[in-house]
Tab-separated table of C-alpha atoms and ligand atoms in Angstrom:
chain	number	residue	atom	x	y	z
A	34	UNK	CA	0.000	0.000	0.000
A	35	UNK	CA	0.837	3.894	-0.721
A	36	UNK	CA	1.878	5.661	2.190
A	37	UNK	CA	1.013	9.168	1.252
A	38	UNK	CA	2.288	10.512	4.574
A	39	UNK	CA	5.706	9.545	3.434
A	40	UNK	CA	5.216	10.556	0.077
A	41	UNK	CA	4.278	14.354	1.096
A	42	UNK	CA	7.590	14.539	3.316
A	43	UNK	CA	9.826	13.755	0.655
A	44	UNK	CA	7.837	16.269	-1.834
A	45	UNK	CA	9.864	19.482	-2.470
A	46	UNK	CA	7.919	20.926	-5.319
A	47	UNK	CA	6.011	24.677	-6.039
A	48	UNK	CA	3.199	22.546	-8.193
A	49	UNK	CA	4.151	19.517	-9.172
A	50	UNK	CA	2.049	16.861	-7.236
A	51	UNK	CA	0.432	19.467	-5.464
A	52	UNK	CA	-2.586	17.798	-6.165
A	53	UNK	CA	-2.745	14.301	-5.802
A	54	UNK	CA	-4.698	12.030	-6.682
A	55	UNK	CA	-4.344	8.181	-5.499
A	56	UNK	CA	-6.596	5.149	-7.100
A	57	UNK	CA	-6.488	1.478	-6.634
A	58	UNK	CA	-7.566	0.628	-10.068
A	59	UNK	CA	-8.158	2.688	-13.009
A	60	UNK	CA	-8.183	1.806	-17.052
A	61	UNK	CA	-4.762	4.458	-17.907
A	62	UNK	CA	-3.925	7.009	-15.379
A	63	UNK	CA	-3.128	8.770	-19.139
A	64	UNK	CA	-6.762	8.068	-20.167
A	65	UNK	CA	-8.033	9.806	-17.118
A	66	UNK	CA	-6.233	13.314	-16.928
A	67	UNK	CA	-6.387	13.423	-20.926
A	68	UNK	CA	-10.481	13.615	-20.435
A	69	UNK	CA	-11.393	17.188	-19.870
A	70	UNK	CA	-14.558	15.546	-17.645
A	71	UNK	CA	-12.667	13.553	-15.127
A	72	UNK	CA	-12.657	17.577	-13.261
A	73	UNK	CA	-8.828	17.734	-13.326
A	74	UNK	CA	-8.164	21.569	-14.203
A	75	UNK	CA	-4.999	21.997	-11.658
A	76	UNK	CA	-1.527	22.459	-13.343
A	77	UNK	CA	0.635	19.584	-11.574
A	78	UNK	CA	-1.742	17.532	-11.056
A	79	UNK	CA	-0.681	13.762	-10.327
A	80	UNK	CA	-2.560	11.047	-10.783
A	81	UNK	CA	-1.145	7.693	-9.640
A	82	UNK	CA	-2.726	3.913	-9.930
A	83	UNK	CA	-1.904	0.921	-7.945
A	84	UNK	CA	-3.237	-1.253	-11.188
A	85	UNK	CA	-4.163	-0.254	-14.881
A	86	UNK	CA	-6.961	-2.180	-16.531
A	87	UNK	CA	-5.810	-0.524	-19.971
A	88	UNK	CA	-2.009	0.770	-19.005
A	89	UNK	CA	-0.890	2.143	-22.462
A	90	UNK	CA	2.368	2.492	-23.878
A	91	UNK	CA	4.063	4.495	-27.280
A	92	UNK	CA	3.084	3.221	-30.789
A	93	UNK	CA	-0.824	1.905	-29.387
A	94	UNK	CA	1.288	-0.765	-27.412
A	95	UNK	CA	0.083	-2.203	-23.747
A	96	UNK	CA	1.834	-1.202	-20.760
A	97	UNK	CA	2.074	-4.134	-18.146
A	98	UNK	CA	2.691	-3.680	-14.686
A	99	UNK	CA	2.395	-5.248	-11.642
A	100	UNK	CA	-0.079	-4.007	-9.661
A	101	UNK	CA	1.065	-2.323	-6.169
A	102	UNK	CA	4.322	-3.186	-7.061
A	103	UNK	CA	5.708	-0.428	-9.424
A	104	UNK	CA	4.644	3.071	-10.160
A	105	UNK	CA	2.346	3.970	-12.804
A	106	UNK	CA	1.375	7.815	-12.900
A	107	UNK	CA	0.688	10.647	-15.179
A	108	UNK	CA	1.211	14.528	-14.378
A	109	UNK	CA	-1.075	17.201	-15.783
A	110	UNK	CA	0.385	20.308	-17.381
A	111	UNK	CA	-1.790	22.941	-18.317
A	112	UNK	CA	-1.559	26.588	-20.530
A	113	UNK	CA	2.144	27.257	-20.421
A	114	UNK	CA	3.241	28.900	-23.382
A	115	UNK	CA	6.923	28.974	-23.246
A	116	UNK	CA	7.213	25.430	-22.285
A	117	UNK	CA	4.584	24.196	-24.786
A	118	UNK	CA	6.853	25.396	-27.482
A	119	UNK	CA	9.503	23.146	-26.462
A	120	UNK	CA	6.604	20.000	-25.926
A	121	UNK	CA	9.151	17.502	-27.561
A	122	UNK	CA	11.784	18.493	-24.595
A	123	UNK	CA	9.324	17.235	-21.990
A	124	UNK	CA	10.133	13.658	-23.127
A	125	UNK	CA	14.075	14.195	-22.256
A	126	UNK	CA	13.112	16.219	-19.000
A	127	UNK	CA	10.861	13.597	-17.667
A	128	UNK	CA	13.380	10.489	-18.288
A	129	UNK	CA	16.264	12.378	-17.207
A	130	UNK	CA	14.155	13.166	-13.521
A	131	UNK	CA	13.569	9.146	-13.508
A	132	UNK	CA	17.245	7.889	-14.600
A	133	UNK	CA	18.792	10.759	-12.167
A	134	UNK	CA	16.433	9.392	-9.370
A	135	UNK	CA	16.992	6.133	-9.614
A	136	UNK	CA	21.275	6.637	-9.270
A	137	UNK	CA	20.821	9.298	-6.546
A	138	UNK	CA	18.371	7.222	-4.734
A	139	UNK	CA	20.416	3.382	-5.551
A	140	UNK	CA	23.869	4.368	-6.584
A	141	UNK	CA	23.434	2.405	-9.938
A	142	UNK	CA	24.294	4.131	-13.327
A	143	UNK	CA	20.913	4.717	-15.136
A	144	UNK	CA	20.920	4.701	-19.137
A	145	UNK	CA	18.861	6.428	-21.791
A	146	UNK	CA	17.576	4.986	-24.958
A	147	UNK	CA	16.302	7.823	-27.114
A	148	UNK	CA	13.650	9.284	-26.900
A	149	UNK	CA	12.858	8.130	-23.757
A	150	UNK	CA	13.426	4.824	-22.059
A	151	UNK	CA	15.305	4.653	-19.253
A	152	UNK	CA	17.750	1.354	-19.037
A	153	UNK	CA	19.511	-0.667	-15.891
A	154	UNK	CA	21.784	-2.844	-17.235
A	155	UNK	CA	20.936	-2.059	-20.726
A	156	UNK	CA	17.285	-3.409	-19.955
A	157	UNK	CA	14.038	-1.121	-19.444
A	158	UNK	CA	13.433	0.422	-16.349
A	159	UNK	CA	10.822	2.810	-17.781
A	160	UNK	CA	8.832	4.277	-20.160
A	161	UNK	CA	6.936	7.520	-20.786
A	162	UNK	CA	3.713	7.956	-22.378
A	163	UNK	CA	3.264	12.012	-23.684
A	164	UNK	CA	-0.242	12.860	-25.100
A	165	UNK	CA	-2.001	16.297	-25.798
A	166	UNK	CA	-5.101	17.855	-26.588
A	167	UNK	CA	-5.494	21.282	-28.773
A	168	UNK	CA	-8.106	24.069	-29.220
A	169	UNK	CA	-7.438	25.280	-32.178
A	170	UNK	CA	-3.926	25.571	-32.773
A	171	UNK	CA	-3.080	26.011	-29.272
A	172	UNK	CA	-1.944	23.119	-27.283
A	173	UNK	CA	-4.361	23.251	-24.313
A	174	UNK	CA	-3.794	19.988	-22.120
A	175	UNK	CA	-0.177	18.433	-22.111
A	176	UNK	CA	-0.389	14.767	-20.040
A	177	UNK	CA	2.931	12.908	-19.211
A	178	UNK	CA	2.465	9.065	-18.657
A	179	UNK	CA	5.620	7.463	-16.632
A	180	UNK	CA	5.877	3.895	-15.748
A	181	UNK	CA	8.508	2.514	-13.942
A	182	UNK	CA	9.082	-0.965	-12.841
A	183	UNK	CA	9.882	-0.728	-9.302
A	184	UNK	CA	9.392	-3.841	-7.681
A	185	UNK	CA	8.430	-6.260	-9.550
A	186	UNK	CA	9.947	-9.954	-9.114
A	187	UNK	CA	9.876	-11.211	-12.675
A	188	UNK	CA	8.472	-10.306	-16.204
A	189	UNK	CA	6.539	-13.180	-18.366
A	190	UNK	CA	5.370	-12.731	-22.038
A	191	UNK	CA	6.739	-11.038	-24.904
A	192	UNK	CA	8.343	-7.863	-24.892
A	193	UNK	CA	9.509	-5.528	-27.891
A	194	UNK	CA	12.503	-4.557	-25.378
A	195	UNK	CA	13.611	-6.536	-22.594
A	196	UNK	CA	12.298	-5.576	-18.774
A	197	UNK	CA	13.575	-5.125	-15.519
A	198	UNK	CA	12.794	-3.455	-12.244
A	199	UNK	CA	15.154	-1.652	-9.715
A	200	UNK	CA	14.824	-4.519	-7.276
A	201	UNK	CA	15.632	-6.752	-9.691
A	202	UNK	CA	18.929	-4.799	-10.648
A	203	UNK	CA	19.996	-3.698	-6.897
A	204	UNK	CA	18.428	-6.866	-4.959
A	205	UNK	CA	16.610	-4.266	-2.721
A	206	UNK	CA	12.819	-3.734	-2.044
A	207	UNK	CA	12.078	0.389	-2.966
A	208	UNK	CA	10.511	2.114	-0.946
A	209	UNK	CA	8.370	3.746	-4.090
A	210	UNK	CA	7.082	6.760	-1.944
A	211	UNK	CA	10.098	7.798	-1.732
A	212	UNK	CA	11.261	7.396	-5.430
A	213	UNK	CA	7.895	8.781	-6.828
A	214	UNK	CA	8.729	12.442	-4.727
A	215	UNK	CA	12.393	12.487	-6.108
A	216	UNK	CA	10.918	11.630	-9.216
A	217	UNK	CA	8.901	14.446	-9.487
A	218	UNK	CA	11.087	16.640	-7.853
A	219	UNK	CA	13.398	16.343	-10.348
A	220	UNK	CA	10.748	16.738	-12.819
A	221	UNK	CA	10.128	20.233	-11.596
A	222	UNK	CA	13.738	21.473	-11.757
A	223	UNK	CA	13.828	19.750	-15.101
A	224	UNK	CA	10.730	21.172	-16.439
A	225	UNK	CA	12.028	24.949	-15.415
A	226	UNK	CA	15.308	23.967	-17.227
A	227	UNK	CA	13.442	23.527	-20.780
A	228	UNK	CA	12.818	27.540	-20.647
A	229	UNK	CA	16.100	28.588	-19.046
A	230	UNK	CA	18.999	26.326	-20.790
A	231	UNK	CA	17.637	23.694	-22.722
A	232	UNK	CA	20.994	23.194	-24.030
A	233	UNK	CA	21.943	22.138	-20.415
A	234	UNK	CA	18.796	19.827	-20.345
A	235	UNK	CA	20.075	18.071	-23.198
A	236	UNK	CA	23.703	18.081	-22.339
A	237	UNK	CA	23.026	16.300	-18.751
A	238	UNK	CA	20.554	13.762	-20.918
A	239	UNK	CA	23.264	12.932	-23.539
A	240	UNK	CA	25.657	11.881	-21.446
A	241	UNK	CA	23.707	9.059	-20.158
A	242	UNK	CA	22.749	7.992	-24.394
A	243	UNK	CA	25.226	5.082	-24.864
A	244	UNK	CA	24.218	4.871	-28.272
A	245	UNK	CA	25.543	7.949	-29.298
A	246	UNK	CA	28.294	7.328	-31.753
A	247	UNK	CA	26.565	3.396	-32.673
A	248	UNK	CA	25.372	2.247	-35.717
A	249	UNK	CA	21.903	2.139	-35.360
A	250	UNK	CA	18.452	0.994	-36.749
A	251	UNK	CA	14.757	3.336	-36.728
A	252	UNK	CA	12.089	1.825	-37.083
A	253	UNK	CA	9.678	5.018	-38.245
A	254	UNK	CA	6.623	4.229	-39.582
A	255	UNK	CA	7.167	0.887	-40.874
A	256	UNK	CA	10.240	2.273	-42.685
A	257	UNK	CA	13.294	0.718	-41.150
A	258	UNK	CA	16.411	2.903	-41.925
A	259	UNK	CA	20.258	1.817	-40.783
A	260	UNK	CA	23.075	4.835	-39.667
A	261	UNK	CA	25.092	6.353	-37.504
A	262	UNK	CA	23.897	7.902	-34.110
A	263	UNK	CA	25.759	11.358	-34.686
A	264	UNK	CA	23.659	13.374	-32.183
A	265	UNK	CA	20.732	14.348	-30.371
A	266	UNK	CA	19.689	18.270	-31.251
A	267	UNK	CA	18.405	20.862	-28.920
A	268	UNK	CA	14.805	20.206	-29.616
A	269	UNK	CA	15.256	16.472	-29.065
A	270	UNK	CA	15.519	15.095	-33.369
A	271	UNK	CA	17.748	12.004	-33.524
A	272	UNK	CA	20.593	12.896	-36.197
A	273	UNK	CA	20.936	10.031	-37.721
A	274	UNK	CA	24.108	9.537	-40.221
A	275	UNK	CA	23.474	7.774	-43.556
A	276	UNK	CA	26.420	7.822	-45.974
A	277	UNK	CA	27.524	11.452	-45.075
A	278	UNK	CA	23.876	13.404	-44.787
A	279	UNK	CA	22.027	13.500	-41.784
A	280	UNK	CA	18.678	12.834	-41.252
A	281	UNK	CA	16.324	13.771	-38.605
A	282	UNK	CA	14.476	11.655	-37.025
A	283	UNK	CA	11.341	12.794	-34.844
A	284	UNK	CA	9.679	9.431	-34.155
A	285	UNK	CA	10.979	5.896	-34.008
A	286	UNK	CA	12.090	2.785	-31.885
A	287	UNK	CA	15.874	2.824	-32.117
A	288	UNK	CA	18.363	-0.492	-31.347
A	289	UNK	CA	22.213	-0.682	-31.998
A	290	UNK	CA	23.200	-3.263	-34.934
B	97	BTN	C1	6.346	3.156	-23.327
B	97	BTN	O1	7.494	2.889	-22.976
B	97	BTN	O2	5.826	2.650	-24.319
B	97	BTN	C2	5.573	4.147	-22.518
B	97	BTN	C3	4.921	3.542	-21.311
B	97	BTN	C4	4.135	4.524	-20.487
B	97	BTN	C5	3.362	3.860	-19.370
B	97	BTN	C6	2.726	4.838	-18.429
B	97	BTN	S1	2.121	4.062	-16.978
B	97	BTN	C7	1.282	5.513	-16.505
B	97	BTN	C8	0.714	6.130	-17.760
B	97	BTN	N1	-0.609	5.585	-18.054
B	97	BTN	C9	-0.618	4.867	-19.174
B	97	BTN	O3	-1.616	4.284	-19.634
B	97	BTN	N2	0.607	4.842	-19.719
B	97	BTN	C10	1.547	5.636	-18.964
């Protein structure tokens, strides 16, 4: 069970996770702040869920996750013009405040496949889920989904990358309150960074992108296309070396050859 005494403790934020919001089950914690009627209007809002009925991941895939075990949660982000602009840095903020987390927190080196899974042992730790909803032109609703596997023991089926957890990679029990605050602490200071120095953002995120440098595959599309890894650029494109141009990539599951 949640404690959300110890949660609120470790919280250091202005507005992120302000408002919180704690369920036992729900269909996509996602889902939920994405529908204007579910009466979330509060920027920083964060919704977490102890099981998803209908946990979603990128690319219309499922997100599985053991219920009580892990953390599954989405943050709101509401009418903010500057950052909204820069909506494709939130990705890189939000798995940098998980990866940074998890080695301040365990003392284990955290990795980050582009655009934005974070690895343990060059297996998934996480995954984020960003969705938005527009009036007009103008982005109106911003909603980032971030699963991490926390605690779970084991991982059975198929999976298009291959799991872990933190427990299984340090052999310790998390306490998740504790990880979910730092989290989104991070997430705040992060956030603030996309306005002031997003060059800084995406400095501090490329040095934990091993496959910088790599020969690589992107899958974008259906269209599979091989290169180098030059770089990441300051809005977050993949460059992406083939035979001396560079293409850039905005969408795509990546994996070294
Ligand atoms: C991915 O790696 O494909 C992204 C996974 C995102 C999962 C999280 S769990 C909380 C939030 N609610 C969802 O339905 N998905 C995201």
């Amino acid at each position: 069970m949640f404690n959300l005494e110890n949660f609120d403790i470790k919280l250091n934020t202005d507005f992120i996770g302000r408002a919180f919001i704690y369920a036992e089950e729900m269909e996509s914690t996602n889902s939920f702040l994405m529908d204007k009627n579910s009466g979330q209007h509060k920027n920083g809002t964060v919704v977490l869920a102890e099981k998803q009925t209908k946990g979603r991941g990128r690319k219309d895939r499922t997100w599985y996750s053991a219920p009580e075990s892990n953390l599954t949660f989405s943050i709101l982000l509401l009418k903010d013009k500057v950052l909204f602009q820069n909506i494709n840095l939130i990705n890189f903020a939000a798995s940098l405040s998980v990866a940074v987390s998890i080695e301040n927190l365990f003392q284990i080196r955290a990795n980050l496949k582009w655009p934005n899974d974070v690895l343990l042992n060059g297996k998934k730790t996480s995954g984020i889920l960003i969705e938005s909803s527009s009036q007009g032109s103008k982005l109106e609703r911003v909603v980032v989904g971030i699963g991490v596997n926390v605690n779970q023991n084991s991982f059975q089926g198929q999976f298009n990358f291959p799991p872990t957890s933190i427990k299984i990679e340090t052999g310790k029990t998390v306490e998740r309150e504790k990880l979910l605050a730092e989290i989104l602490n991070n997430f705040e200071i992060y956030l603030e960074r996309i306005k002031t120095d997003k060059k800084a953002l995406m400095d501090d995120w490329k040095l934990r992108c091993k496959m910088i440098g790599e020969k690589i595959s992107v899958i974008e599309d259906d269209k599979e296309i091989f290169g180098i890894f030059d770089d990441v650029d300051d809005d977050g494109f993949l460059l992406l070396k083939v035979k001396d141009k560079i293409n850039k990539i905005h969408f795509g599951d990546v994996s070294v050859r």
